[in-house]
PDB file of C-alpha atoms in Angstrom:
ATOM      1  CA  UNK G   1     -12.759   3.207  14.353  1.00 54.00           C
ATOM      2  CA  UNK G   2     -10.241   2.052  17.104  1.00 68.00           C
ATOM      3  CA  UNK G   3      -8.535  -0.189  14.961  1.00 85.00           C
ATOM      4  CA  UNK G   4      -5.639   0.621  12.751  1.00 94.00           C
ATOM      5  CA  UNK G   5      -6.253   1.180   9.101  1.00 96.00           C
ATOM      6  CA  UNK G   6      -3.580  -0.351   6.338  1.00 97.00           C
ATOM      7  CA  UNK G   7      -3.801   0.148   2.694  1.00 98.00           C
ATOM      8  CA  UNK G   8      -2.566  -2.070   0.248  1.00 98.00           C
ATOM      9  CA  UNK G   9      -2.457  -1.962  -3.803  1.00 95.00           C
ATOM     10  CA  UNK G  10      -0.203  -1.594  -6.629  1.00 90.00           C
ATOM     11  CA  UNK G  11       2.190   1.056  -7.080  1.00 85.00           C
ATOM     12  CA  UNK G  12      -0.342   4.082  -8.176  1.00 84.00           C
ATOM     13  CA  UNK G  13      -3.489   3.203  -6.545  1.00 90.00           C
ATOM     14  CA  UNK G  14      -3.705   5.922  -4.458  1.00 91.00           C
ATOM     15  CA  UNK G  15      -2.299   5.050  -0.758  1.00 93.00           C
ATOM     16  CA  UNK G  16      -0.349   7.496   0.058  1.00 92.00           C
ATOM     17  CA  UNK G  17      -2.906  10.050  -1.396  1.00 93.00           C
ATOM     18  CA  UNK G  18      -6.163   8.237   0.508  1.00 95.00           C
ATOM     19  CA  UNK G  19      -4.621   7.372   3.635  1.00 96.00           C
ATOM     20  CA  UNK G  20      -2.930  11.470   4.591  1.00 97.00           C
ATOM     21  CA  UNK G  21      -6.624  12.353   3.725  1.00 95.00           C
ATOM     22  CA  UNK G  22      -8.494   9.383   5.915  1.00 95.00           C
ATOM     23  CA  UNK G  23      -5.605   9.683   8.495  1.00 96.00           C
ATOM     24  CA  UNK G  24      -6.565  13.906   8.548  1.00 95.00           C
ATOM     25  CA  UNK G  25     -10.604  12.798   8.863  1.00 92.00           C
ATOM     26  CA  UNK G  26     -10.289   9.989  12.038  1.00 92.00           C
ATOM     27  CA  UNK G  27      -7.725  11.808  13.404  1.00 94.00           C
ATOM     28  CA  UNK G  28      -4.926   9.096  13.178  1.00 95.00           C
ATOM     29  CA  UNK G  29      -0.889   9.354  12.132  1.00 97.00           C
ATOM     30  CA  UNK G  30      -0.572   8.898   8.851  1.00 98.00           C
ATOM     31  CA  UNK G  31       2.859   6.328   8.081  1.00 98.00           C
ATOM     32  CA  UNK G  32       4.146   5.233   4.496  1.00 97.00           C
ATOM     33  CA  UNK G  33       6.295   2.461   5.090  1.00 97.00           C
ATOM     34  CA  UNK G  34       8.488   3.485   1.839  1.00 95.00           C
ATOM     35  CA  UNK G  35       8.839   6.967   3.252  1.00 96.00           C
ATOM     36  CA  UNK G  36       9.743   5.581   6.981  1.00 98.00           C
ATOM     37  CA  UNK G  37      12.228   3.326   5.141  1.00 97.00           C
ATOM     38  CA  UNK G  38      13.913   6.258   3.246  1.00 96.00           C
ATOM     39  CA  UNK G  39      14.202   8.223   6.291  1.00 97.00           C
ATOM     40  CA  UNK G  40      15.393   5.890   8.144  1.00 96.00           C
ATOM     41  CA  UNK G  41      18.113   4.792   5.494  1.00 96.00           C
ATOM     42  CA  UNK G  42      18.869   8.272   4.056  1.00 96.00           C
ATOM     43  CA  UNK G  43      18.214   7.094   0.478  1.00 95.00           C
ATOM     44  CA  UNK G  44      15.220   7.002  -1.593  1.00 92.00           C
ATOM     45  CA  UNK G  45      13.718   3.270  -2.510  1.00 90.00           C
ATOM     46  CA  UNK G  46      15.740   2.959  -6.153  1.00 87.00           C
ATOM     47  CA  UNK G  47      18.691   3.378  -4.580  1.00 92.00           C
ATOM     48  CA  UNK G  48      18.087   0.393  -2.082  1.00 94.00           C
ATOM     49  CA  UNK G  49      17.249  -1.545  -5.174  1.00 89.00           C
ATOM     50  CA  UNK G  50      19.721  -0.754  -7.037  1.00 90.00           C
ATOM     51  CA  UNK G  51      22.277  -1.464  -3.986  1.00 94.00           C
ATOM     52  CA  UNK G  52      20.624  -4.678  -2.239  1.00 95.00           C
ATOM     53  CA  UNK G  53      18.460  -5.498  -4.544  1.00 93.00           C
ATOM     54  CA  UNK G  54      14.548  -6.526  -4.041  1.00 90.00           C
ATOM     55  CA  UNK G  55      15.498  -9.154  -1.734  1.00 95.00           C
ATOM     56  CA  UNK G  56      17.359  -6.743   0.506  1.00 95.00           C
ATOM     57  CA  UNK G  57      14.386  -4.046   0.156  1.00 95.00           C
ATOM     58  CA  UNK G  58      11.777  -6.639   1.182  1.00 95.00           C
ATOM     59  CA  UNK G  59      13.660  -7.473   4.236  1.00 97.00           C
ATOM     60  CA  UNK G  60      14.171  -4.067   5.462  1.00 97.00           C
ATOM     61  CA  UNK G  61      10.307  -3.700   4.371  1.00 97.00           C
ATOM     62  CA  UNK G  62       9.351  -6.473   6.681  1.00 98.00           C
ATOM     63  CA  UNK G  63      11.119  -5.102   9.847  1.00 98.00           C
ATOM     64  CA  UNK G  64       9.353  -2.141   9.603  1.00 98.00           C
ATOM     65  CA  UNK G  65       6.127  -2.964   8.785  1.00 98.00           C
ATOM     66  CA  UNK G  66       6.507  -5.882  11.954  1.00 97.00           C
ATOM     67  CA  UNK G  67       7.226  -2.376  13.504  1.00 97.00           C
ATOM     68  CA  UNK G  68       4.820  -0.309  12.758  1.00 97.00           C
ATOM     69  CA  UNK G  69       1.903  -2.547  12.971  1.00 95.00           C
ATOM     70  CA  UNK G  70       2.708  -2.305  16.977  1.00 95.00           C
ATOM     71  CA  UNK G  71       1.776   1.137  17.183  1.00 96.00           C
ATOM     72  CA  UNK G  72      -1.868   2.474  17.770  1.00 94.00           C
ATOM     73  CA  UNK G  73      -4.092   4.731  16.075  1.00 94.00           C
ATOM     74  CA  UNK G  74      -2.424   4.648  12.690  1.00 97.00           C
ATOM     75  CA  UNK G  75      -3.408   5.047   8.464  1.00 97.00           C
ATOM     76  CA  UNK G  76      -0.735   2.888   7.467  1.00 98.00           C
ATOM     77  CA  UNK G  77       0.134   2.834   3.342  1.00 98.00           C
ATOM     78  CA  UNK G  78       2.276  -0.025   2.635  1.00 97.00           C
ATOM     79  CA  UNK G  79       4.494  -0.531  -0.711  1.00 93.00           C
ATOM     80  CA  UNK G  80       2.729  -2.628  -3.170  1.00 92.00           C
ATOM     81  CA  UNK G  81       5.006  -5.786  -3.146  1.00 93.00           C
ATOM     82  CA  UNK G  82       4.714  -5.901   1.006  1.00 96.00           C
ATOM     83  CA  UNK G  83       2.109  -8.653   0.439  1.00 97.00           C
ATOM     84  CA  UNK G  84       4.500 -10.920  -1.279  1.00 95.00           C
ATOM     85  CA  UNK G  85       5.562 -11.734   2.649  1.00 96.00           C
ATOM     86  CA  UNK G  86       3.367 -14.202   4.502  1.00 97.00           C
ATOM     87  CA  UNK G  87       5.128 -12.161   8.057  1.00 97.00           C
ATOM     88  CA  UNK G  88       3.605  -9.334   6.336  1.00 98.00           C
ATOM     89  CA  UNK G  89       0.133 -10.561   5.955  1.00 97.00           C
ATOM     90  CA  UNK G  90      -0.052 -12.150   9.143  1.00 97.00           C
ATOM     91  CA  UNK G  91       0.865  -8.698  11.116  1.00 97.00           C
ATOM     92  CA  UNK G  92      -1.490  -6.677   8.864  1.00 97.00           C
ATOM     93  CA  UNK G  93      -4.439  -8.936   9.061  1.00 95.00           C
ATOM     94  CA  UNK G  94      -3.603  -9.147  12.989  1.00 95.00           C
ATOM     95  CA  UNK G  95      -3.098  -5.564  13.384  1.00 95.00           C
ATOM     96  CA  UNK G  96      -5.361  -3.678  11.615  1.00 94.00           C
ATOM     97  CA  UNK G  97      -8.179  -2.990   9.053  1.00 95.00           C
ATOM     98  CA  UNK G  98      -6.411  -3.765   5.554  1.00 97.00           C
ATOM     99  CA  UNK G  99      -8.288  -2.080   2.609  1.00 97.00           C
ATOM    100  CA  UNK G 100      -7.102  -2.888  -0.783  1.00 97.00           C
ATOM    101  CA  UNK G 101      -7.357   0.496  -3.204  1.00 96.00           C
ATOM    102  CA  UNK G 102      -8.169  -1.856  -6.403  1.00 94.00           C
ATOM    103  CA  UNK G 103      -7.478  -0.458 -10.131  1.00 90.00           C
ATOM    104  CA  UNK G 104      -6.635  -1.081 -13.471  1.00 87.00           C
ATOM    105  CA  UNK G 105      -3.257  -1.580 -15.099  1.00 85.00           C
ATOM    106  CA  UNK G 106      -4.100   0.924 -17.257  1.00 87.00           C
ATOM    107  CA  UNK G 107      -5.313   3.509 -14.918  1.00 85.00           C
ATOM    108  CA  UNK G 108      -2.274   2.659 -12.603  1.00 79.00           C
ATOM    109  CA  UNK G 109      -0.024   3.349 -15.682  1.00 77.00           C
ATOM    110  CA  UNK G 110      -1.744   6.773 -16.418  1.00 79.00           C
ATOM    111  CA  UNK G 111      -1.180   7.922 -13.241  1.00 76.00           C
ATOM    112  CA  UNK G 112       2.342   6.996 -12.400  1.00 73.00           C
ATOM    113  CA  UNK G 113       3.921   6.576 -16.584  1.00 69.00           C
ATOM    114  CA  UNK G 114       6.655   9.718 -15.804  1.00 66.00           C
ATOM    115  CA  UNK G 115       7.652   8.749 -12.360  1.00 65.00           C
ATOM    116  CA  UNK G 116      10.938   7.534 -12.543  1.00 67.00           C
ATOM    117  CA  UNK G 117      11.359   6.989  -9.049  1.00 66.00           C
ATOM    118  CA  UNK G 118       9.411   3.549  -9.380  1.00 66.00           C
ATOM    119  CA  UNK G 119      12.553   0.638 -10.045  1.00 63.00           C
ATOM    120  CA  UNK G 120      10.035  -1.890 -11.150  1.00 59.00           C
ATOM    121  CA  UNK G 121       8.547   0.654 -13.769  1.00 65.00           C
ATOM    122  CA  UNK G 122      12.029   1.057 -15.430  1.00 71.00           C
ATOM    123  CA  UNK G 123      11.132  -1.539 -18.332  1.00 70.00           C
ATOM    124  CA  UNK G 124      10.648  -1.618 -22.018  1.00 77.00           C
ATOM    125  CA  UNK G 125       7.064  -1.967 -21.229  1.00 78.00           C
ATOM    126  CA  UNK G 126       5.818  -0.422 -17.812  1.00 77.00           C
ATOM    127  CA  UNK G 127       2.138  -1.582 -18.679  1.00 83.00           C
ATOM    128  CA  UNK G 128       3.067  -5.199 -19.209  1.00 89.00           C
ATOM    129  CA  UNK G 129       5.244  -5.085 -16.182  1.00 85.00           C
ATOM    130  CA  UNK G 130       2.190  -3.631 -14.220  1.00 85.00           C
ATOM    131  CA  UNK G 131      -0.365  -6.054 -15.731  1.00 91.00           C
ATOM    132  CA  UNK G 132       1.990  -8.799 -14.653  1.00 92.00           C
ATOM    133  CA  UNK G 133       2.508  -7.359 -11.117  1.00 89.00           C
ATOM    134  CA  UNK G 134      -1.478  -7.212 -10.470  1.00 91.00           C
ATOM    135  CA  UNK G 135      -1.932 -10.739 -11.891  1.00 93.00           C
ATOM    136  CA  UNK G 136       0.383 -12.269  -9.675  1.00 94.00           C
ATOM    137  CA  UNK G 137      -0.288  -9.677  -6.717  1.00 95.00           C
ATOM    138  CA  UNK G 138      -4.459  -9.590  -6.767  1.00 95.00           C
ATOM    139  CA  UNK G 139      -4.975 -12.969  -4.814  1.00 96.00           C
ATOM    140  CA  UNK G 140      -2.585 -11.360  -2.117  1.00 97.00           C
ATOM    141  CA  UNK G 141      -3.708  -8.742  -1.829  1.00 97.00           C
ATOM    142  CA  UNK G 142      -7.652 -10.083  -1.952  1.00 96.00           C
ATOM    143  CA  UNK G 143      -6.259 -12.674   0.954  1.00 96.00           C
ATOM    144  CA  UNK G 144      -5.475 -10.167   3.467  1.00 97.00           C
ATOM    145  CA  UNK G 145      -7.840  -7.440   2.813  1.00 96.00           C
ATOM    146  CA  UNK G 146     -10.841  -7.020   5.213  1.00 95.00           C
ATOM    147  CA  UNK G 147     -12.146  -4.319   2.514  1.00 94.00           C
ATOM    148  CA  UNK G 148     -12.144  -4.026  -1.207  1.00 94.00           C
ATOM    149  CA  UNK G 149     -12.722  -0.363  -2.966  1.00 94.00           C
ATOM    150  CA  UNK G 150     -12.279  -0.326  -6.781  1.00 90.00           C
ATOM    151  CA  UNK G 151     -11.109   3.218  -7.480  1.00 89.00           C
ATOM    152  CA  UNK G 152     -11.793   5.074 -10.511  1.00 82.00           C
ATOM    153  CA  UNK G 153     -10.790   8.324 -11.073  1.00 81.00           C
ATOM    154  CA  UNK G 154     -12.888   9.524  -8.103  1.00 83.00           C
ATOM    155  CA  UNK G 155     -11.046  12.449  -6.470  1.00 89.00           C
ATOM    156  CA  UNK G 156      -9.658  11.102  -3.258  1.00 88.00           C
ATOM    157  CA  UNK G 157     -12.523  12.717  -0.451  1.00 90.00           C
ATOM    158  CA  UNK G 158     -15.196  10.315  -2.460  1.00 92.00           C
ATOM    159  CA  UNK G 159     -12.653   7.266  -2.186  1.00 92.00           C
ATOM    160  CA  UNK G 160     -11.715   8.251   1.378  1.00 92.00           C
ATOM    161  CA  UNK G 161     -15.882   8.320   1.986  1.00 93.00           C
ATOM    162  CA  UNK G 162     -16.108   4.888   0.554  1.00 92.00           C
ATOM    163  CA  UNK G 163     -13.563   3.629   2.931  1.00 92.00           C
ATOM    164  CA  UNK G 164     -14.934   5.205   5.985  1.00 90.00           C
ATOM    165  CA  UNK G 165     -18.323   3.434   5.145  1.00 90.00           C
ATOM    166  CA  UNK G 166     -16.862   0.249   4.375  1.00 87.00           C
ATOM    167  CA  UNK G 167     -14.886  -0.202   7.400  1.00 85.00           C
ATOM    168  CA  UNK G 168     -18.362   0.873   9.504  1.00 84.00           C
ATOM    169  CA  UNK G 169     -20.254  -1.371   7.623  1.00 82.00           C
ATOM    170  CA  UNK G 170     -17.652  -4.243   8.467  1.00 75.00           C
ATOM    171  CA  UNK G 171     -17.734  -3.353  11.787  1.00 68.00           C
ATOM    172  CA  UNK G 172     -21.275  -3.739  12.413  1.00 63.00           C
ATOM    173  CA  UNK G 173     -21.228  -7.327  11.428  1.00 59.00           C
TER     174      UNK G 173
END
């Protein structure tokens, strides 16, 4: 598996998790473009929000996700509004294997209910709010994924088997 490896999904569907554990099995660099963004700016993603506002997040998301697609040999998790971009599509789909971790609103919402780290959670409803997000995000993300997994609540080594064999089985067609 020469080819890079991006992950896209809704906040909660496992990216970061998966891709450290499928970057540790092909023996790839594992990059999170919300963690290369927070380095980079020296403050966490809310604070961007809260500061510059989506608009201003999404831009600085684009440049480094234009970035990072140039590199070789990567696992790359992307936020889960990256696909909103058409630039961002285009230099996934060009650069890499996207697999799109698939879930439920409701098992997304289990899994990340108490993190308050999350600005588009901080509603009076986070489970509308993510319901809404994947109903306007699914055809996105379905557009520029070369692989679909539906994830459960699999631990990740069975999800990050499923992906391995997916991307194979793509290759070999």
């Amino acid at each position: 598996m020469d080819k890079n490896i991006i992950l896209v999904g809704l906040m909660g569907a496992g990216k970061s998790t998966i891709g450290r554990y499928l970057a540790k099995q092909l023996n790839k660099e594992f990059l999170d473009t919300d963690r290369v963004i927070e380095e980079r700016t020296g403050v966490d993603i809310a604070t961007i929000f809260e500061i510059e506002g989506e608009q201003g997040f999404r831009d600085r998301e684009e440049q480094i996700i234009k970035e990072l697609c140039q590199l070789e040999n990567i696992v790359l998790a992307t936020g889960g509004g990256s696909i909103l971009r058409e630039e961002n599509r285009k230099n996934m789909k060009e650069h890499g294997h996207v697999v799109y971790l698939c879930t439920t609103a409701e098992l997304l919402y289990s899994r990340i209910r108490f993190d308050k780290s999350r600005p588009l959670m901080q509603t009076k409803s986070p489970l509308t709010t993510l319901r809404n997000l994947l109903n306007g995000r699914e055809p996105f993300y379905k557009e520029v994924a070369d692989t679909v997994i539906m994830t459960g609540k699999q631990k990740a080594a069975v999800i990050v088997k499923r992906v391995e064999q997916a991307i194979e089985s793509h290759i070999k067609k």
